[in-house]
Coordinates of C-alpha atoms in Angstrom, one line a residue:
X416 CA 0.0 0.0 0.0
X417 CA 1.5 3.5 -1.3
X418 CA 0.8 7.1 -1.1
X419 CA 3.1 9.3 -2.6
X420 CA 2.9 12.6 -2.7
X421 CA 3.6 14.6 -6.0
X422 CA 5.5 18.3 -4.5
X423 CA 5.8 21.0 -7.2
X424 CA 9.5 21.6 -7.1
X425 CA 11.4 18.5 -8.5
X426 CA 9.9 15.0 -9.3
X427 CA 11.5 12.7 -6.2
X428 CA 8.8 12.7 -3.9
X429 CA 10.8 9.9 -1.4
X430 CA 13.8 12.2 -0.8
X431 CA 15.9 14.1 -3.9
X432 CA 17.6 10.9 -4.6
X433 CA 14.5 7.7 -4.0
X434 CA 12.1 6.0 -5.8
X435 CA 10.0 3.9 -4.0
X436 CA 9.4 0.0 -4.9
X437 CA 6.0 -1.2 -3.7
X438 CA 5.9 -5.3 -3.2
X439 CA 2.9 -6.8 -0.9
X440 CA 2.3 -3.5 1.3
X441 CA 6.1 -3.0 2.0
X442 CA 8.2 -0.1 0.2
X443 CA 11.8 -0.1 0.5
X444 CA 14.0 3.0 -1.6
X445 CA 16.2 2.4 -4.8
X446 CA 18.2 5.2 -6.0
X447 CA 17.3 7.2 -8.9
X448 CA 17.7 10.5 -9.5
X449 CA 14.5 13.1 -10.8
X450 CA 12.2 10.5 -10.9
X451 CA 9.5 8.5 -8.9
X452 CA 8.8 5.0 -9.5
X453 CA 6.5 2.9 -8.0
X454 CA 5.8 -0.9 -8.9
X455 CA 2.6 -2.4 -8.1
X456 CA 2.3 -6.4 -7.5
X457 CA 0.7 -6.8 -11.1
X458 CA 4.1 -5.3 -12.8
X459 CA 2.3 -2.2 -13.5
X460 CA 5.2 0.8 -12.9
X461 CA 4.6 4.3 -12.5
X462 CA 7.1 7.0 -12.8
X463 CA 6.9 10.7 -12.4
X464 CA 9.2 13.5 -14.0
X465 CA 9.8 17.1 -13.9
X466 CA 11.0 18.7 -17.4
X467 CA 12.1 21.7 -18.5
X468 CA 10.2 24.5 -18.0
X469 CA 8.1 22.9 -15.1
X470 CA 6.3 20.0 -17.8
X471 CA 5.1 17.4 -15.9
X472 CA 5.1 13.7 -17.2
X473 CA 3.5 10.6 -15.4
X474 CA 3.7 7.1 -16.9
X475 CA 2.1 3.6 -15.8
X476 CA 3.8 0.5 -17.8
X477 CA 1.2 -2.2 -17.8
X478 CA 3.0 -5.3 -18.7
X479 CA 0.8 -7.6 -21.4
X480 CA -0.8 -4.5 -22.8
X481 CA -0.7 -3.7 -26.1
X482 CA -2.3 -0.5 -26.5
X483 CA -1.4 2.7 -24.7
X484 CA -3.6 6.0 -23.9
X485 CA -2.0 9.9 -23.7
X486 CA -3.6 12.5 -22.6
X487 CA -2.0 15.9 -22.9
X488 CA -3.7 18.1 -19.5
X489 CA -3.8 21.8 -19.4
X490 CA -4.9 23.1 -15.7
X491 CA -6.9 25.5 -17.2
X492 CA -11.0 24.6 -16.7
X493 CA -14.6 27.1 -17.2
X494 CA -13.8 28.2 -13.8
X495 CA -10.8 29.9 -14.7
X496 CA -12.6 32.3 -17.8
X497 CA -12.5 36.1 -17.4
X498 CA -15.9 38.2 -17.5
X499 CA -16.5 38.2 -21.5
X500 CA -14.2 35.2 -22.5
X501 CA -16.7 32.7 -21.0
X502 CA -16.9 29.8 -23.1
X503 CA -13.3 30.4 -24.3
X504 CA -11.7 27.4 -22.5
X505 CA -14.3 24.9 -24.7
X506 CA -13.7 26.8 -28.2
X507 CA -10.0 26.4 -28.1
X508 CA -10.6 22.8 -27.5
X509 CA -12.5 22.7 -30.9
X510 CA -9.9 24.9 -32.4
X511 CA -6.9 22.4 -31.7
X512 CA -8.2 20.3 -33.9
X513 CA -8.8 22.5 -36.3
X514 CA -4.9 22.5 -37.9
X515 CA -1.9 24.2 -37.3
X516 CA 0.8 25.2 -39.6
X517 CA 2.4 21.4 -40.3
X518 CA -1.0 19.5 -40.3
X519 CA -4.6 20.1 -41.5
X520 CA -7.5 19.5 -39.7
X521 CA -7.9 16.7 -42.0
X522 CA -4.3 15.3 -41.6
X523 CA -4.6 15.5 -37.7
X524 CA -7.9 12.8 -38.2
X525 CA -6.2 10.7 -40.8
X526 CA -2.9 10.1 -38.6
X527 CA -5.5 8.2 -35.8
X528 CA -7.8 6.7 -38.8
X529 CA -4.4 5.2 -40.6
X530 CA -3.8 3.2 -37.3
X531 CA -6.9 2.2 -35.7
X532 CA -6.5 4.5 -32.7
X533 CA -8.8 7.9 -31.7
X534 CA -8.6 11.3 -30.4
X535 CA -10.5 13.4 -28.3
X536 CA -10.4 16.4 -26.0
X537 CA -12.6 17.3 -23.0
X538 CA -13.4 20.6 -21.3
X539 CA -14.4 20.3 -17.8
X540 CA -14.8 23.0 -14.9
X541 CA -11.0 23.1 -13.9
X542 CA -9.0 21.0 -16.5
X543 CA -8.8 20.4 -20.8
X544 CA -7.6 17.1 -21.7
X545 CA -6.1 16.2 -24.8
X546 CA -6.3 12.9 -25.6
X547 CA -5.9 9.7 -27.6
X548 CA -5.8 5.6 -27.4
X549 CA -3.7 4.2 -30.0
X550 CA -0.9 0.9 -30.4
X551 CA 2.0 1.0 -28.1
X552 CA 4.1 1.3 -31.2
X553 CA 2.0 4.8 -32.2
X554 CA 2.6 6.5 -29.1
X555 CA 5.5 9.0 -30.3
X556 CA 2.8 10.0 -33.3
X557 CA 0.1 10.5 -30.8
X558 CA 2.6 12.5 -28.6
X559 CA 3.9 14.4 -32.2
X560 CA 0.7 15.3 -33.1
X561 CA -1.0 16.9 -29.8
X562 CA 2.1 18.2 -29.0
X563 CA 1.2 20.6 -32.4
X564 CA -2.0 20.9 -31.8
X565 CA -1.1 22.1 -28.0
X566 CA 1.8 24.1 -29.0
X567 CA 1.3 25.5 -32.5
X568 CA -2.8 25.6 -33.4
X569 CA -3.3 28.3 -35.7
X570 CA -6.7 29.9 -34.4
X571 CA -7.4 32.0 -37.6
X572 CA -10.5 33.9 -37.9
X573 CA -11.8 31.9 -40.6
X574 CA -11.9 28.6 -38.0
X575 CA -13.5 30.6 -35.6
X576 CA -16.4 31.4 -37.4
X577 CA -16.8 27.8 -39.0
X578 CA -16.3 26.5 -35.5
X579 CA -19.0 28.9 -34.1
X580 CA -21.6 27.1 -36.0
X581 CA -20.4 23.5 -34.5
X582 CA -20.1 24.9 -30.8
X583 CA -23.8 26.6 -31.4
X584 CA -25.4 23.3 -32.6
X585 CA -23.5 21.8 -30.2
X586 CA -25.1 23.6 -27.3
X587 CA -28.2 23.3 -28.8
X588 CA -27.9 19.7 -29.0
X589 CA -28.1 19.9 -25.5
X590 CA -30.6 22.1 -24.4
X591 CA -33.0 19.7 -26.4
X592 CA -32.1 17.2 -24.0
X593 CA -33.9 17.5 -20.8
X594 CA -31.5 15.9 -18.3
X595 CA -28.6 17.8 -19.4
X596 CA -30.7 21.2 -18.8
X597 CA -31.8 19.6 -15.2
X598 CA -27.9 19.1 -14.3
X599 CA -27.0 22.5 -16.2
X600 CA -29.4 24.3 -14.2
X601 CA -28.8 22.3 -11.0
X602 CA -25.0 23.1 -11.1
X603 CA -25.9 26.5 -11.3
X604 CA -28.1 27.0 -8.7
X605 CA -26.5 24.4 -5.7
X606 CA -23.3 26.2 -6.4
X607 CA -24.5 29.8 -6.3
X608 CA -22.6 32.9 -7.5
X609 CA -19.6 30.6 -7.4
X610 CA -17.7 30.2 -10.8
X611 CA -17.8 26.6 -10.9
X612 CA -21.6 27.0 -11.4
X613 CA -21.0 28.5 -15.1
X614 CA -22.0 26.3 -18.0
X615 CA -18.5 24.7 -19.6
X616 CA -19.2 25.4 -22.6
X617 CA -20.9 28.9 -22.0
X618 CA -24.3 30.1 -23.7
X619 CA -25.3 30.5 -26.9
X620 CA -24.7 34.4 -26.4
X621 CA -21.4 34.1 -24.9
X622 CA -20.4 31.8 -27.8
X623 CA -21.9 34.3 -30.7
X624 CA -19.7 37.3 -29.0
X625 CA -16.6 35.3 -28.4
X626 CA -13.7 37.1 -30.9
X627 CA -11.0 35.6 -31.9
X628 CA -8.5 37.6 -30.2
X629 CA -9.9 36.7 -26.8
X630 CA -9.4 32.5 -27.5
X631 CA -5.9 33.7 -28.7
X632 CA -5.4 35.5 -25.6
X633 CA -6.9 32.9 -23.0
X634 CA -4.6 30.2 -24.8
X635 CA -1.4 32.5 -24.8
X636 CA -1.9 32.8 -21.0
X637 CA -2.8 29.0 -19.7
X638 CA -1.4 26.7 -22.5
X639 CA 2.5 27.5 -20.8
X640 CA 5.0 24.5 -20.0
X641 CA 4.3 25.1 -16.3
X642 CA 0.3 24.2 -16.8
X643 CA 0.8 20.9 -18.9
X644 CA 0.7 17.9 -17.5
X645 CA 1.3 15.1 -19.8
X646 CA -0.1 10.6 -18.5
X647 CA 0.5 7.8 -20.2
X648 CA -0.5 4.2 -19.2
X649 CA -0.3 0.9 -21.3
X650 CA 2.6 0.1 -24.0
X651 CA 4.4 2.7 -22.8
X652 CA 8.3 3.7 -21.8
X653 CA 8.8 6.3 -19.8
X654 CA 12.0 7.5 -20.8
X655 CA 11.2 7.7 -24.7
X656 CA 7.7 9.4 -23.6
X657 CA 9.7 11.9 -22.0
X658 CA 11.9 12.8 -25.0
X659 CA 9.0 12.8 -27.3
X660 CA 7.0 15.4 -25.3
X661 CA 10.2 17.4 -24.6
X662 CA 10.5 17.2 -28.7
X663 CA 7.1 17.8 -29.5
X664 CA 7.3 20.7 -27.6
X665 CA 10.1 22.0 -28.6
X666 CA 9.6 21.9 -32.1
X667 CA 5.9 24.0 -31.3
X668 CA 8.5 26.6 -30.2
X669 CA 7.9 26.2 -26.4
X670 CA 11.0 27.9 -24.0
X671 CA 11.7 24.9 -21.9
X672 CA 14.0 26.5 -18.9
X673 CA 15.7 24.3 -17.3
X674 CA 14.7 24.3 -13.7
X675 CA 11.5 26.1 -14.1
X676 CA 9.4 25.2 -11.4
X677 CA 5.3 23.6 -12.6
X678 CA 2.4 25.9 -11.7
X679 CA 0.9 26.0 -8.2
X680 CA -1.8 23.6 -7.5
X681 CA -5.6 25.4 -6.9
X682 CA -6.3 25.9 -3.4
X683 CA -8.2 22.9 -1.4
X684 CA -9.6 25.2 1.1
X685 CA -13.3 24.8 0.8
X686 CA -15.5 27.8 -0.5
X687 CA -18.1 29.3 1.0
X688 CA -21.2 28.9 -1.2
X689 CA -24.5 30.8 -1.5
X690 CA -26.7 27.6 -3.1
X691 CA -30.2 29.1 -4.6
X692 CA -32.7 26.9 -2.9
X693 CA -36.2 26.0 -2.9
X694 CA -37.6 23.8 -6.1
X695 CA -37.3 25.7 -9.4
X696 CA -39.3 24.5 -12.5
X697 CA -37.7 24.4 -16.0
X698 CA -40.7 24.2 -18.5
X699 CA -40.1 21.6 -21.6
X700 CA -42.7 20.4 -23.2
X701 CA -41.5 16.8 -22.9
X702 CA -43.0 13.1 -22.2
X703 CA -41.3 12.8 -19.1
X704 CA -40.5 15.1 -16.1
X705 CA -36.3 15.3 -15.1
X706 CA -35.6 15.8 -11.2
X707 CA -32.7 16.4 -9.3
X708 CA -32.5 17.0 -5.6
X709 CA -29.3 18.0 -3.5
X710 CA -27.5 20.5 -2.0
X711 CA -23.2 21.3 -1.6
X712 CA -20.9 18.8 -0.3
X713 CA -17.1 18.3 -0.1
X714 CA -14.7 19.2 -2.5
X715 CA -12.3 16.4 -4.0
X716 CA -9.6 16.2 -1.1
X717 CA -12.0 16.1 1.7
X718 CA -11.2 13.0 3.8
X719 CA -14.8 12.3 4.0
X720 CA -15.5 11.4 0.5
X721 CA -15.0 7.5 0.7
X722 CA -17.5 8.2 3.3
X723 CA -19.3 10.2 0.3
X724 CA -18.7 7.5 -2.4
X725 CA -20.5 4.7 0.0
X726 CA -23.3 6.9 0.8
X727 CA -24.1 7.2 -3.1
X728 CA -23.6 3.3 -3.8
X729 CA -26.2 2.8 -1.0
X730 CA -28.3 5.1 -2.5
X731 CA -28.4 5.5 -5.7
X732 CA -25.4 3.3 -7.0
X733 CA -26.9 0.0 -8.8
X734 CA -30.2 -1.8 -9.3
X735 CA -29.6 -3.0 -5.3
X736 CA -29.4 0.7 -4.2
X737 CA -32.7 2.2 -2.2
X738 CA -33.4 5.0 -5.2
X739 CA -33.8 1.4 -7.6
X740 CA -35.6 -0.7 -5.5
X741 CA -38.5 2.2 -3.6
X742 CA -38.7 4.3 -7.2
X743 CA -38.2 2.0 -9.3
X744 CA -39.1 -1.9 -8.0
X745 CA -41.4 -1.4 -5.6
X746 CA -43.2 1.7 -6.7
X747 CA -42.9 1.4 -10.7
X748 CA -42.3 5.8 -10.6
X749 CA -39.3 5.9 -12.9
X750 CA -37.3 4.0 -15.2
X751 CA -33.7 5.9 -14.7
X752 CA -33.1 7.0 -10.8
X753 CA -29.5 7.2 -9.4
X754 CA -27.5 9.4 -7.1
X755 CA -23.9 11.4 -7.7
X756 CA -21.1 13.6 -6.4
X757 CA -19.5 16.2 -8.1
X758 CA -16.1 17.2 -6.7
X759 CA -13.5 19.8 -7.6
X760 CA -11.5 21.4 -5.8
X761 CA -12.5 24.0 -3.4
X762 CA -16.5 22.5 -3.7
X763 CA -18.7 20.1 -4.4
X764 CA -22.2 18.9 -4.5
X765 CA -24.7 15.6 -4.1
X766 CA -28.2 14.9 -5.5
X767 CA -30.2 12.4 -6.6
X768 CA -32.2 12.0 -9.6
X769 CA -34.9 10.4 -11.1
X770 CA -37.1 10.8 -14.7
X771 CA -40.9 10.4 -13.9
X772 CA -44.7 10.9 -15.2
X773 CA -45.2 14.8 -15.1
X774 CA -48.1 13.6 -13.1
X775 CA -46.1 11.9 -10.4
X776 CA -43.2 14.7 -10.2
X777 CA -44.1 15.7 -6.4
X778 CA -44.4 12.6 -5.3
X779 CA -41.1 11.4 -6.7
X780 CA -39.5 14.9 -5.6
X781 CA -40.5 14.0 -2.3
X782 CA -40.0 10.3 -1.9
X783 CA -36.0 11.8 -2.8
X784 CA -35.8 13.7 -0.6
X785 CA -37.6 11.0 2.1
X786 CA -35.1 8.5 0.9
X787 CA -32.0 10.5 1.9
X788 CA -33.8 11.4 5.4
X789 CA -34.2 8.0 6.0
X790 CA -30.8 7.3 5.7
X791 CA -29.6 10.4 8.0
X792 CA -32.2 9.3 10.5
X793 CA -31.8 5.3 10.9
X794 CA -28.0 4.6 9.4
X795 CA -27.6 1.9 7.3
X796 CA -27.4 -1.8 7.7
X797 CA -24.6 -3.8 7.9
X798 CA -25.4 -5.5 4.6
X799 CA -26.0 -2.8 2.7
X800 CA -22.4 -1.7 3.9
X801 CA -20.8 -5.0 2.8
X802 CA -22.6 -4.5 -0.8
X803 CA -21.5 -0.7 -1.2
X804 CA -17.9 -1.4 -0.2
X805 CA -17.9 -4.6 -2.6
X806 CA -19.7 -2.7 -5.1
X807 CA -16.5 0.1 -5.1
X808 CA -13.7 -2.0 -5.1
X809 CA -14.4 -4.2 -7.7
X810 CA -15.4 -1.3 -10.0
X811 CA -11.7 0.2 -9.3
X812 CA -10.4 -3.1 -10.2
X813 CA -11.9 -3.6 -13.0
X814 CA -11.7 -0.1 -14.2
X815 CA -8.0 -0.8 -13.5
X816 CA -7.6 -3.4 -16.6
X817 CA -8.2 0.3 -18.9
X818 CA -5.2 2.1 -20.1
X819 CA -7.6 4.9 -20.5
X820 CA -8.5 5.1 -16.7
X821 CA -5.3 4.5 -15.5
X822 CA -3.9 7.8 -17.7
X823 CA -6.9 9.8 -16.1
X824 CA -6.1 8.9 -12.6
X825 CA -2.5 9.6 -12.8
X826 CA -4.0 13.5 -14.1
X827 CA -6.6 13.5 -11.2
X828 CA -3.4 12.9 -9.4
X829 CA -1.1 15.2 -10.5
X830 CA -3.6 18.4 -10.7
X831 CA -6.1 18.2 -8.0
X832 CA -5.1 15.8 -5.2
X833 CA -1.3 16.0 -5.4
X834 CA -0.6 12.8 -4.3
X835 CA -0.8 9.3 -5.8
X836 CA -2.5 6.5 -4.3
X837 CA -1.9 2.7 -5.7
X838 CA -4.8 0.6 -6.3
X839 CA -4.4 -1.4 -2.5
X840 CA -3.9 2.3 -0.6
X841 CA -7.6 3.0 -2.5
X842 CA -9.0 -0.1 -1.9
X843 CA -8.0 0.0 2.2
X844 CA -9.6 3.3 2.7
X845 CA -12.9 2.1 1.0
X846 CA -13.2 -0.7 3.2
X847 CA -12.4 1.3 6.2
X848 CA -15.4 3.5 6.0
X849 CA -18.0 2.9 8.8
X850 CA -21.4 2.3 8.8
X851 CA -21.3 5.4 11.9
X852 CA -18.9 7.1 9.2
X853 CA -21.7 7.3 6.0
X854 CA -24.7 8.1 8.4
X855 CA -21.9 10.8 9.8
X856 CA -22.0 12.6 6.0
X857 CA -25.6 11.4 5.3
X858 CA -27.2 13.7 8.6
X859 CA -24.7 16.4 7.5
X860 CA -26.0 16.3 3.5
X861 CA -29.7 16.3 4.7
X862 CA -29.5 18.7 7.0
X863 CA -29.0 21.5 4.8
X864 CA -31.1 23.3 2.8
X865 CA -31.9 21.8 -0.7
X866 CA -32.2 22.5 -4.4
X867 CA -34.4 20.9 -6.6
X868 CA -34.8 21.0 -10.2
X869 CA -37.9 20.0 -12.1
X870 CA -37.8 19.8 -15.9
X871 CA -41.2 19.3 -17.7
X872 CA -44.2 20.2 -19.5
X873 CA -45.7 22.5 -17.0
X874 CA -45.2 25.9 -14.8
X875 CA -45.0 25.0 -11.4
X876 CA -45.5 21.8 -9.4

């Protein structure tokens, strides 16, 4: 079992000097210098640096695998969008892709097609991933190619406008579904005032003002050597996947200093939110009403949020949880009902949702809301406990067997948490929560106020 923390200034994180070799619980130090390494019992290893100019670069070798998955992580998010640039952060993602001055849009989706792999990018809140899965023996392209994109895009005018059309249908697309307006509008009003409560991809009117000039300017002063973190996990060596980033970047005309420190990590101290609460209505004239119920929670370092993630299996994590079996099994009110956490990382929230009959939204909304009291009142049992914990550690395991989730938790890593935990550190703290421990966060969730959403074909309910 492992933690290691990931500091700012260098890459050993054992001593200047250590790497750390992980075998049945034990760790014991090798030397190597600039570096962390840390082998789990499968032969998986997992190695840190610190380049030039502050780049960082994490790598998990998974013996057996073929394929490999890099991503390419900027610490820039939504959150971090000045007044009148809102919806910047998502644009420039579309614009990467649109072709910089070595490759064409066009050539940039051939180089995947020609070898079976695929590219993607992903705005969230407080990160933009770059991303693709290809062939071990592909990695250098895919690190070649996003390296250009991330370095060298050429963001004319003439993309801009072509791309404003595809972000416009794009966020229309979504307002004509009614469960990503209910979590839109949910996010919005749980989180208050806070900037983490902005649409990602910003509003129709914030994407038909956006200039070109401003995404120019918000990628000039985020996409910087001390903001990227590049992962790796699968096929992968982590000596050549350093040199080919350090080349890739490089060649986009990147100053690499030698020495230069990687940015700060955002502050973990938890904000003070102003949630908007009461139940709010969202009219749609649609078949079937979308409802989500919650209120703020814990933001992604808190140590309560094993506590957090048991609580949401019990309620609202499989077809055993209580949302399934009183909405769904036993009362026949919904087909879809589940609960979630969203952490970042000075906030968070919880809520539960569930699609219903328009005719049946109040009393869904309120059996929600009666199932979570319920919990916060009388605990939970011992076997629902057992189920829960179960329930988490084999989906880490199993997620585990996916190059693509292994690369995404060594950037979760690496930009919010600061530490690394191996797959037995993760799966001890989950089965160390309490029954006392989950009733502990479920009285503190229901006793605050709450925020409901209600998306359907009427006014008021």
């Amino acid at each position: 079992m492992a933690v290691i923390p990931l500091p700012l200034t260098g890459s050993g994180v054992l001593g200047s000097d250590e790497r750390a070799h992980c075998d049945g619980g034990r760790a014991r130090a090798l030397s190597r210098e600039d570096s962390v390494l840390l082998t789990h019992a499968d032969g998986a290893v997992v190695r840190r640096s610190v380049l030039p100019g502050g780049v960082r670069v994490l790598t998990e070798s998974m013996p057996g695998v073929l394929s490999a998955t890099v991503g390419f992580w900027v610490g820039v998010g939504s959150r971090d969008e000045e007044p009148g640039m809102h919806g910047s952060t998502h644009f420039l993602e579309h614009l990467l892709f649109k072709g910089t001055p070595t490759r064409s849009a066009l050539d940039i989706a051939l180089v995947f097609d020609e070898v079976g792999g695929e590219s993607n990018a992903a705005t969230a809140k407080e990160t933009t991933c770059y991303y693709a899965r290809v062939l071990g023996t592909d990695v250098p392209m895919a690190i070649a190619t996003i390296g250009d994109m991330v370095t060298s895009a050429k963001l004319t005018d003439a993309d801009l406008e072509q791309e404003r059309g595809v972000i416009l249908e794009e966020l229309a697309m979504d307002a004509d579904d009614p469960t990503d307006v209910a979590h839109e509008r949910f996010a919005e009003l749980v989180l208050g005032d806070h900037v983490l409560g902005r649409p990602i991809g910003g509003t129709p009117e914030d994407i038909l003002a956006t200039q070109a000039g401003s995404v120019r300017g918000h990628r000039d002063l985020h996409y910087r050597p001390e903001n990227l973190v590049v992962t790796a996990a699968g096929a992968v060596d982590h000596d050549a996947i350093c040199a080919a980033v350090e080349q890739a970047l490089a060649d986009g005309g990147w100053q690499l200093t030698p020495g230069a420190a990687p940015a700060a990590r955002r502050s973990s101290e938890a904000a003070s939110l102003t949630p908007v609460t009461g139940t709010h209505v969202v009219r749609r004239d649609v078949e079937q009403a979308n409802i989500l119920l919650g209120c703020p929670a814990y933001p992604a370092k808190d140590e309560r949020r094993y506590a957090v993630q048991v609580l949401n299996t019990v309620l609202g994590g499989g077809m055993s949880s209580r949302l399934f079996q009183q909405v769904r099994e036993q009362r026949g009110l919904a087909y879809s009902t589940y609960s979630f956490a969203s952490a970042y990382s000075d906030a968070g929230y919880f809520a539960l949702y569930a699609g219903c009959s328009p005719a049946r939204a109040r009393e869904v909304l309120d059996l929600l809301g009666a199932i979570l009291d319920e919990v916060a009142a009388n605990g939970i049992t011992e076997d629902e406990l057992r189920v829960a914990v179960g329930a988490l550690c084999g989906s880490r395991v199993l997620s585990g067997e996916d190059p693509s989730a292994r690369m995404s938790r060594l950037g979760g890593a690496e930009l919010v948490t600061g530490e690394y935990h191996d797959l037995d550190e993760t799966l001890r703290r989950i089965r160390a929560v309490t029954a006392e421990q989950v009733v502990a966060v479920a009285r503190d969730l229901a006793a605050q106020e709450r925020t409901a959403v209600v998306v359907g074909p009427f006014d008021e309910i």
